[in-house]
Short mmCIF file of C-alpha atoms in Angstrom, two decimals:
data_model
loop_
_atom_site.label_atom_id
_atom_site.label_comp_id
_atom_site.label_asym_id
_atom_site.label_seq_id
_atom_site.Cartn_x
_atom_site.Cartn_y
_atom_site.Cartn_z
CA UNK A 1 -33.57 -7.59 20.38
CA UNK A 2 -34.15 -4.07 19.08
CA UNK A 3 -30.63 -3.01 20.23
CA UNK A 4 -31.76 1.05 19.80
CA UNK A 5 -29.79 2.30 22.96
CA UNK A 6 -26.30 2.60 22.77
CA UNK A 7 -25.62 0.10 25.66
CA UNK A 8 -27.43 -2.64 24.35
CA UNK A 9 -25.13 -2.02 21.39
CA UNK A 10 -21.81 -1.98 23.49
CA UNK A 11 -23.24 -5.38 25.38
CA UNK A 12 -23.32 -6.79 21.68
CA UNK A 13 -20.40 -5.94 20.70
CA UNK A 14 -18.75 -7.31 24.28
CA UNK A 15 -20.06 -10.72 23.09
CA UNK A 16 -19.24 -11.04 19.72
CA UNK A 17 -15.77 -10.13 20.36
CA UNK A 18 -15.15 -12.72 22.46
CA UNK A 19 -12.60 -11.31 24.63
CA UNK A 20 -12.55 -10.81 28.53
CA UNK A 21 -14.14 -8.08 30.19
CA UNK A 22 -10.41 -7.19 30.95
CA UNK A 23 -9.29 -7.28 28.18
CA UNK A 24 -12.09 -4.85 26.14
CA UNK A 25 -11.79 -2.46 28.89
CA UNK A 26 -8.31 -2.07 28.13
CA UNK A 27 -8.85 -2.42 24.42
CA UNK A 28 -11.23 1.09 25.42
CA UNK A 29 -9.34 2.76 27.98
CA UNK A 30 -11.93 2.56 30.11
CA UNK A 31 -11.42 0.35 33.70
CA UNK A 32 -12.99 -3.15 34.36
CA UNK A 33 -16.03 -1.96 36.75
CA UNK A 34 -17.41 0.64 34.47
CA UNK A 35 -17.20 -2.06 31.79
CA UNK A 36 -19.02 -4.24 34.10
CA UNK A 37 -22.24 -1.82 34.65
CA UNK A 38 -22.98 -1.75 30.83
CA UNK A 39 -22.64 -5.39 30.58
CA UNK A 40 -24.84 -6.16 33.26
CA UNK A 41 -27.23 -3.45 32.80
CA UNK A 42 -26.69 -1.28 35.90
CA UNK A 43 -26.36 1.62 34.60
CA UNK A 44 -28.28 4.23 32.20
CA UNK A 45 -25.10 6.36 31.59
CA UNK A 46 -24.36 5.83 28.16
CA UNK A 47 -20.87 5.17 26.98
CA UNK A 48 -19.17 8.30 25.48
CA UNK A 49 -18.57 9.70 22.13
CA UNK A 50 -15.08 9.41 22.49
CA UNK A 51 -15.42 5.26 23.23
CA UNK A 52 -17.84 4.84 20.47
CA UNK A 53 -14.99 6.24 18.65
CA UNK A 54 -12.39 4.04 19.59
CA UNK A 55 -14.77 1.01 19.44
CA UNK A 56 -15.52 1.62 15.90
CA UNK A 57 -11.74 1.62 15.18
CA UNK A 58 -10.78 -0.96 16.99
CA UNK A 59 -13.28 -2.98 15.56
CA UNK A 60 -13.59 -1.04 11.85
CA UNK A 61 -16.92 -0.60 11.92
CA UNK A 62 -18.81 2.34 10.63
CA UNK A 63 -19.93 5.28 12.67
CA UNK A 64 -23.53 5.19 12.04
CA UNK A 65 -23.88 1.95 14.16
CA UNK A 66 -24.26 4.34 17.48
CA UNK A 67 -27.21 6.25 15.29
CA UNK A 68 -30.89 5.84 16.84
CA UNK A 69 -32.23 5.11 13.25
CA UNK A 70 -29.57 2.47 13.67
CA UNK A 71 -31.21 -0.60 15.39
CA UNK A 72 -32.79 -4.46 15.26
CA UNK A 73 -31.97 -6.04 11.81
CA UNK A 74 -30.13 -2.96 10.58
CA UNK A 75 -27.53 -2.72 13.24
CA UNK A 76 -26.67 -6.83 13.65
CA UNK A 77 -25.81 -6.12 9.81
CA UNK A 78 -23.89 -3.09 9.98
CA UNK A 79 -21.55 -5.30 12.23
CA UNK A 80 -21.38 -8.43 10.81
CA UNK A 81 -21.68 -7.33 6.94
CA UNK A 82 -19.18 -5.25 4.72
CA UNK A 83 -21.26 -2.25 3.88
CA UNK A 84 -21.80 -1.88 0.42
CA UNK A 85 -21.50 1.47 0.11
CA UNK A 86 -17.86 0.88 1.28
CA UNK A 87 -17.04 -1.46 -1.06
CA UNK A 88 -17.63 -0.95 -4.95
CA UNK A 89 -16.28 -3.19 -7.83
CA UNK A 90 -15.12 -1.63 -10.82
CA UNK A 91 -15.60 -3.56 -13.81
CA UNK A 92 -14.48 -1.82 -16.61
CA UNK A 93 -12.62 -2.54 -19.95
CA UNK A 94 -9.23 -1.38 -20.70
CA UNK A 95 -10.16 2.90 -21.61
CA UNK A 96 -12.44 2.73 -18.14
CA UNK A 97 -10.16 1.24 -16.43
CA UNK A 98 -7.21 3.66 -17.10
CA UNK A 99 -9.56 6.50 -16.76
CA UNK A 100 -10.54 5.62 -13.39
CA UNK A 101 -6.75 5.31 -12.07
CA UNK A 102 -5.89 8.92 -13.86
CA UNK A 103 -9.30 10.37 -12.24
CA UNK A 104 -8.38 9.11 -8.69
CA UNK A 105 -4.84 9.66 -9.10
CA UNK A 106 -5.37 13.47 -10.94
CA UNK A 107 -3.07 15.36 -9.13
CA UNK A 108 -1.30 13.23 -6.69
CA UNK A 109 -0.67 9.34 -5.95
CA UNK A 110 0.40 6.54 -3.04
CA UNK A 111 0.73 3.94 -4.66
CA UNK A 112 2.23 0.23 -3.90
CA UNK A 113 3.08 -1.41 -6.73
CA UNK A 114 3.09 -5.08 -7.57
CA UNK A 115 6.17 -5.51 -9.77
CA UNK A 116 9.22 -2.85 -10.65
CA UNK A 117 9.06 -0.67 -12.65
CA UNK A 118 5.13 0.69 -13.08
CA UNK A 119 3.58 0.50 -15.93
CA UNK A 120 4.30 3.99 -17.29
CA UNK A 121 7.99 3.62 -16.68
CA UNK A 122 7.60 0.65 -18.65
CA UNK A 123 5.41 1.78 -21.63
CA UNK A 124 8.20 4.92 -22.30
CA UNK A 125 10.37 1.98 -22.84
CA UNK A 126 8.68 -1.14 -23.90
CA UNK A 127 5.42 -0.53 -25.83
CA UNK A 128 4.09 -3.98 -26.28
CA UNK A 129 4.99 -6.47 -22.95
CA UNK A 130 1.52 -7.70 -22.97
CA UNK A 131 -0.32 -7.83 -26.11
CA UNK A 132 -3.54 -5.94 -25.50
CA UNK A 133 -5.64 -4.62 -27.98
CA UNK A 134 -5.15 -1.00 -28.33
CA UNK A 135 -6.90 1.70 -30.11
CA UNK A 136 -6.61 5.94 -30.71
CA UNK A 137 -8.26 6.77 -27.39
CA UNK A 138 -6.55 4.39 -25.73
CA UNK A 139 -3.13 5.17 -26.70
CA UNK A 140 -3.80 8.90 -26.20
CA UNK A 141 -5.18 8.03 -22.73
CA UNK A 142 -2.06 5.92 -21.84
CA UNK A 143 0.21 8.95 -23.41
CA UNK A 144 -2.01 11.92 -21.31
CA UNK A 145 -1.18 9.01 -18.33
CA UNK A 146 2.47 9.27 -19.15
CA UNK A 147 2.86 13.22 -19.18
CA UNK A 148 1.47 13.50 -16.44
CA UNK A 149 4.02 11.54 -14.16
CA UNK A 150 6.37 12.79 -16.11
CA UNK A 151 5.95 16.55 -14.85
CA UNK A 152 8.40 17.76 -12.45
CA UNK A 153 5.92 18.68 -10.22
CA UNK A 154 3.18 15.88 -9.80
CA UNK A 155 3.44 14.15 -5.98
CA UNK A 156 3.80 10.91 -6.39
CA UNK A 157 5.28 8.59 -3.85
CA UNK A 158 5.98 4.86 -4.86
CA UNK A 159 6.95 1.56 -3.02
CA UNK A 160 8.61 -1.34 -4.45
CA UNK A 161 9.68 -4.34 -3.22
CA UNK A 162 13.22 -5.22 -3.43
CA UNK A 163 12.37 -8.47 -4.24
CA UNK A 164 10.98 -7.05 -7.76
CA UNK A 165 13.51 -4.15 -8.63
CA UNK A 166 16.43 -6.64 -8.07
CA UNK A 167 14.41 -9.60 -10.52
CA UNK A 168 14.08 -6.45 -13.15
CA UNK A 169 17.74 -5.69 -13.05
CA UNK A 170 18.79 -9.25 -12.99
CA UNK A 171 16.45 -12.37 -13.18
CA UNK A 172 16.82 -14.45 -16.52
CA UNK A 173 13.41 -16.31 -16.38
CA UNK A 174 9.76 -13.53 -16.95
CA UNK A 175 12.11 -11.03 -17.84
CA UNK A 176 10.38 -8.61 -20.30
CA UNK A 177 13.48 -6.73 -21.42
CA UNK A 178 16.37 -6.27 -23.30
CA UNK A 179 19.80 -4.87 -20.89
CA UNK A 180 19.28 -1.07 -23.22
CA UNK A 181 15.62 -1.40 -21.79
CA UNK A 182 16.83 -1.67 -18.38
CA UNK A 183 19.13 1.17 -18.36
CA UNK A 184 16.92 3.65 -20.07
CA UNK A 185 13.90 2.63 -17.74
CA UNK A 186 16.67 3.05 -14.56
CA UNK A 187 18.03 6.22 -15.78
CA UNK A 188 14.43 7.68 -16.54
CA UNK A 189 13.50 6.93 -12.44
CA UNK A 190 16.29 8.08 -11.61
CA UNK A 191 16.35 11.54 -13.53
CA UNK A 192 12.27 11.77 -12.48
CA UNK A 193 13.11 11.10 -8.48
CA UNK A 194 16.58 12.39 -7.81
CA UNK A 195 16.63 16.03 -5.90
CA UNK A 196 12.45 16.10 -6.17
CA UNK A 197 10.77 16.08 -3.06
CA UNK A 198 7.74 15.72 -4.97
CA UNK A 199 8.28 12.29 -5.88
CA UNK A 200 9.06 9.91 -3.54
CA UNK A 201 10.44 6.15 -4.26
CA UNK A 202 10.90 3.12 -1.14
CA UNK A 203 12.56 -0.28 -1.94
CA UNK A 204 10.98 -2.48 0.59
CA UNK A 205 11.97 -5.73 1.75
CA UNK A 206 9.37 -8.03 1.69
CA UNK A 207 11.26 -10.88 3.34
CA UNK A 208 11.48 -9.08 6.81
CA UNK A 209 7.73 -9.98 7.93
CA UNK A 210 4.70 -11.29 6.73
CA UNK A 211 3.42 -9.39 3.82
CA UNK A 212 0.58 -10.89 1.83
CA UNK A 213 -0.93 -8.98 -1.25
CA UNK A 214 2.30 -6.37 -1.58
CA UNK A 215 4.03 -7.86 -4.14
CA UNK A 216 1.18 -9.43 -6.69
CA UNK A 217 -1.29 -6.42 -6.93
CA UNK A 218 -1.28 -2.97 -7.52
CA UNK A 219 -2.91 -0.84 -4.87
CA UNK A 220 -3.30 2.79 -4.51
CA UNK A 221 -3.99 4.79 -1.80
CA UNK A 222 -5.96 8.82 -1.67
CA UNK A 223 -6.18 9.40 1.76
CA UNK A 224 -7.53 13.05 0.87
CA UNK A 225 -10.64 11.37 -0.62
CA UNK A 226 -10.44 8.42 2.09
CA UNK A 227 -10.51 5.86 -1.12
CA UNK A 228 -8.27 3.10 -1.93
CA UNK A 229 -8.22 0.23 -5.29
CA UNK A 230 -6.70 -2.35 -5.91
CA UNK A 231 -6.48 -4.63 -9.27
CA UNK A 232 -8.52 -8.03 -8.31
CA UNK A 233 -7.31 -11.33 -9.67
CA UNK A 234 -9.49 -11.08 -12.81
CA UNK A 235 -7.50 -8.47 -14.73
CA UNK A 236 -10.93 -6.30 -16.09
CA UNK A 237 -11.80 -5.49 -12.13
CA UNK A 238 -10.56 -3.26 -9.92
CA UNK A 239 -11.79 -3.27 -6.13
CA UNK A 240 -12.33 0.14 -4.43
CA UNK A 241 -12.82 0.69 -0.85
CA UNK A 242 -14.27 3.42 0.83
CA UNK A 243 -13.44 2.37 4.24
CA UNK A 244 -12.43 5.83 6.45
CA UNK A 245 -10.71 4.22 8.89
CA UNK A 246 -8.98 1.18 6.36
CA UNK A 247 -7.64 3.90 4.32
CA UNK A 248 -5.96 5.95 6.58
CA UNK A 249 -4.54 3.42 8.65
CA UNK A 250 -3.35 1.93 5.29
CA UNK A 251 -1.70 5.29 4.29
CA UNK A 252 -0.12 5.70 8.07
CA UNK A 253 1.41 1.84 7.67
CA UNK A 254 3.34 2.82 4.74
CA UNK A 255 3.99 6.57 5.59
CA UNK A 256 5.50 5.76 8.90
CA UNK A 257 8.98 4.94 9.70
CA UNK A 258 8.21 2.80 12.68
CA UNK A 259 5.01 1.12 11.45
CA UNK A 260 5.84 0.07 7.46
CA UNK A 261 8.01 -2.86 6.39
CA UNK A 262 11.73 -2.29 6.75
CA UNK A 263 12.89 -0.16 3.70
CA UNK A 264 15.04 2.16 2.37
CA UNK A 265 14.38 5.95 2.69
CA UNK A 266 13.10 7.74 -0.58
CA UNK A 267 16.67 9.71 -0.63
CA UNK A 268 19.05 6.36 -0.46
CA UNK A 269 16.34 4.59 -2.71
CA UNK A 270 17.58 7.16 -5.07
CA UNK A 271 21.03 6.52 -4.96
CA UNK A 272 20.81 2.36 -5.27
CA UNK A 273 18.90 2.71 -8.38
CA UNK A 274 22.24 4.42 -10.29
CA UNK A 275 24.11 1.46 -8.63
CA UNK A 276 21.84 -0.63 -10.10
CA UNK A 277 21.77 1.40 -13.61
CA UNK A 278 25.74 1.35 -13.59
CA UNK A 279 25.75 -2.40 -12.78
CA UNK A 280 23.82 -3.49 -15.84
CA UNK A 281 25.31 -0.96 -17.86
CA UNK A 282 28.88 -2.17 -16.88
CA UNK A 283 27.81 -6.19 -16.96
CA UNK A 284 28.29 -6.52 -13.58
CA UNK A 285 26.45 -9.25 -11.55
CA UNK A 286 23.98 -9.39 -8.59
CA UNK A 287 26.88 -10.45 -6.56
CA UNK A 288 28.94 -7.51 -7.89
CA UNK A 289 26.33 -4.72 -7.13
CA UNK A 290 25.07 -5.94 -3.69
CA UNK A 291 28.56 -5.70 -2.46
CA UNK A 292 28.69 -2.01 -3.84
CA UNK A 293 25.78 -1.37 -2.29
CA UNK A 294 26.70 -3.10 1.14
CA UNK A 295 30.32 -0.77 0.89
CA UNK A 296 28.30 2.39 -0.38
CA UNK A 297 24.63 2.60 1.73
CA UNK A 298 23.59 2.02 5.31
CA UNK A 299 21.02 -0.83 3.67
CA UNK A 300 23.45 -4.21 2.39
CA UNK A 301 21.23 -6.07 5.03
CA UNK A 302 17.83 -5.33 3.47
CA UNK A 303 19.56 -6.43 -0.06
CA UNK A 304 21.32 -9.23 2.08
CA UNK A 305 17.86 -10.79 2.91
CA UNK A 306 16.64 -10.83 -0.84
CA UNK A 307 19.71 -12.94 -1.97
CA UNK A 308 19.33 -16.99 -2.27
CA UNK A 309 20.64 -18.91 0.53
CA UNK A 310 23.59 -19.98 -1.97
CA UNK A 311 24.25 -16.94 -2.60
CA UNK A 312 25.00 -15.51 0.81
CA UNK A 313 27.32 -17.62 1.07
CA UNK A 314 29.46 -16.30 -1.68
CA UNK A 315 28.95 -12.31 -0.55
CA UNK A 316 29.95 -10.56 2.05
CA UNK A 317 28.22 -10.29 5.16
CA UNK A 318 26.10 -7.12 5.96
CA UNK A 319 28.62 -4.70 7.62
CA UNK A 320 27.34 -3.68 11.51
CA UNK A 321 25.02 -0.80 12.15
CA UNK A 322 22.97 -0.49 9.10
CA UNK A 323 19.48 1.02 9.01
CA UNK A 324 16.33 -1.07 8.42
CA UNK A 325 14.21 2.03 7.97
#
């Protein structure tokens, strides 16, 4: 089929969804019968701009599909295939790599980040966790990397889980550093994020739905540019997507209230990581500073959740009518 009208297109996406007519007519906002006349060819009114929109959304796929040069081979792949010019893999060694995050992330960053703290909190701290080869350029790369977070003014706005900033502060086992390491890294976030509004940190809790990929990769998000990485398994590659309509609704997930995981706002976030700077500091225990935190914040039950089941039993329980958001 040469599929080069735009309701020979609709009727093949109708069948490859596999959903009732009922159900893609809601899907599109548009009622059952006027589904019904594309699908059975009744009509010559194509649909509108505004469904090919929503189609394309609904099912993420790109915008050209609804183009006349769009048709036959071309279009069955532009719905069934990831295009490649959406999709690009970056493999670079260490120099490129960091290059490519400070290019993408020159003046501004959303980033999710796959264990606490980032890496440039921890290289002001801890200059050799992983032993890498380094070299001039590199090490004046990483420091140009560093500066640059470190001014007061750079927008940057960071999510953790709280799975990962609670196994920095206390876990004994893949635990890089020393309790001076800890503080100086804690008091450094929380000099860099307290009273700026240009820097923005959320402790997440990754136990309160289904979240696969958020805590074991880094992934960074420039909805300005519509582009998003992430670091692949193989540690030389990063993955970047160019997908409009990914990105954003990527960037509205975690910059919504409502939508993202249940968290703690960028202003409270703030405020637990002294708690947590004060608790190492003073050699108290995970028991010790949740129940601070349960008496001091409106967020003991996000902390609550991240505790083993052994250990709940020992704390106290969440007090009533605290925020998950």
């Amino acid at each position: 089929m040469n599929y080069k009208n735009s309701i020979d297109k609709f009727i093949e996406i109708f069948k490859r969804s596999n959903l009732s007519i009922s159900k893609f007519a809601s899907l599109i906002n548009k009622d059952r019968r006027t589904v019904t006349s594309w699908i059975d060819n009744v009509t010559d009114i194509e649909p509108s701009n505004e469904i090919k929109d929503k189609i394309c959304n609904i099912f993420r796929y790109p915008d050209y599909i609804w183009e006349e040069g769009c048709h036959s081979d071309e279009f069955l792949k532009s719905i069934t295939q990831i295009p490649q010019k959406e999709v690009r893999i970056i493999d670079e060694d260490y120099y490129g790599r960091l290059k490519y995050i400070m290019e993408l992330e020159q003046n501004r960053r959303f980033v999710i980040q796959a264990q606490f703290p980032g890496p440039m909190y921890r290289d002001t701290a801890v200059q050799e966790v992983y032993r890498t080869k380094s070299s001039k350029d590199i090490e004046e790369l990483k420091q140009g990397r560093i500066d640059q977070m470190l001014r007061y003014d750079y927008d940057t706005t960071e999510w953790y889980s709280i799975k990962s900033v609670l196994s920095f502060c206390f876990a004994s086992i893949g635990n890089f550093y020393s309790r001076e390491e800890k503080i100086k890294i804690l008091e450094l976030i929380y000099e860099l994020f307290n009273n700026n509004y240009n820097k923005k940190l959320f402790l997440f809790d990754s136990f309160s739905r289904k979240i696969y990929g958020m805590e074991t990769t880094y992934i960074s998000i420039n909805v300005k540019q519509k582009i998003l990485f992430f670091k692949s398994p193989i540690e030389s590659v990063f993955i970047e997507i160019r997908n409009k309509n990914l990105v954003e609704r990527m960037h509205k997930y975690y910059s919504s209230p409502i939508e993202a995981p249940s968290h703690v706002n960028f202003l409270e976030s703030v405020k637990i990581i002294k708690i947590l700077q004060d608790a190492i500091k003073y050699n108290n225990t995970l028991v010790q500073a949740y129940e601070i935190i349960n008496r001091t914040t409106d967020y003991g039950e996000l902390f609550y959740h991240n505790l083993s089941l052994d250990l709940q039993k020992e704390v106290s329980a969440p007090k009533p009518g605290q925020r998950r958001n």
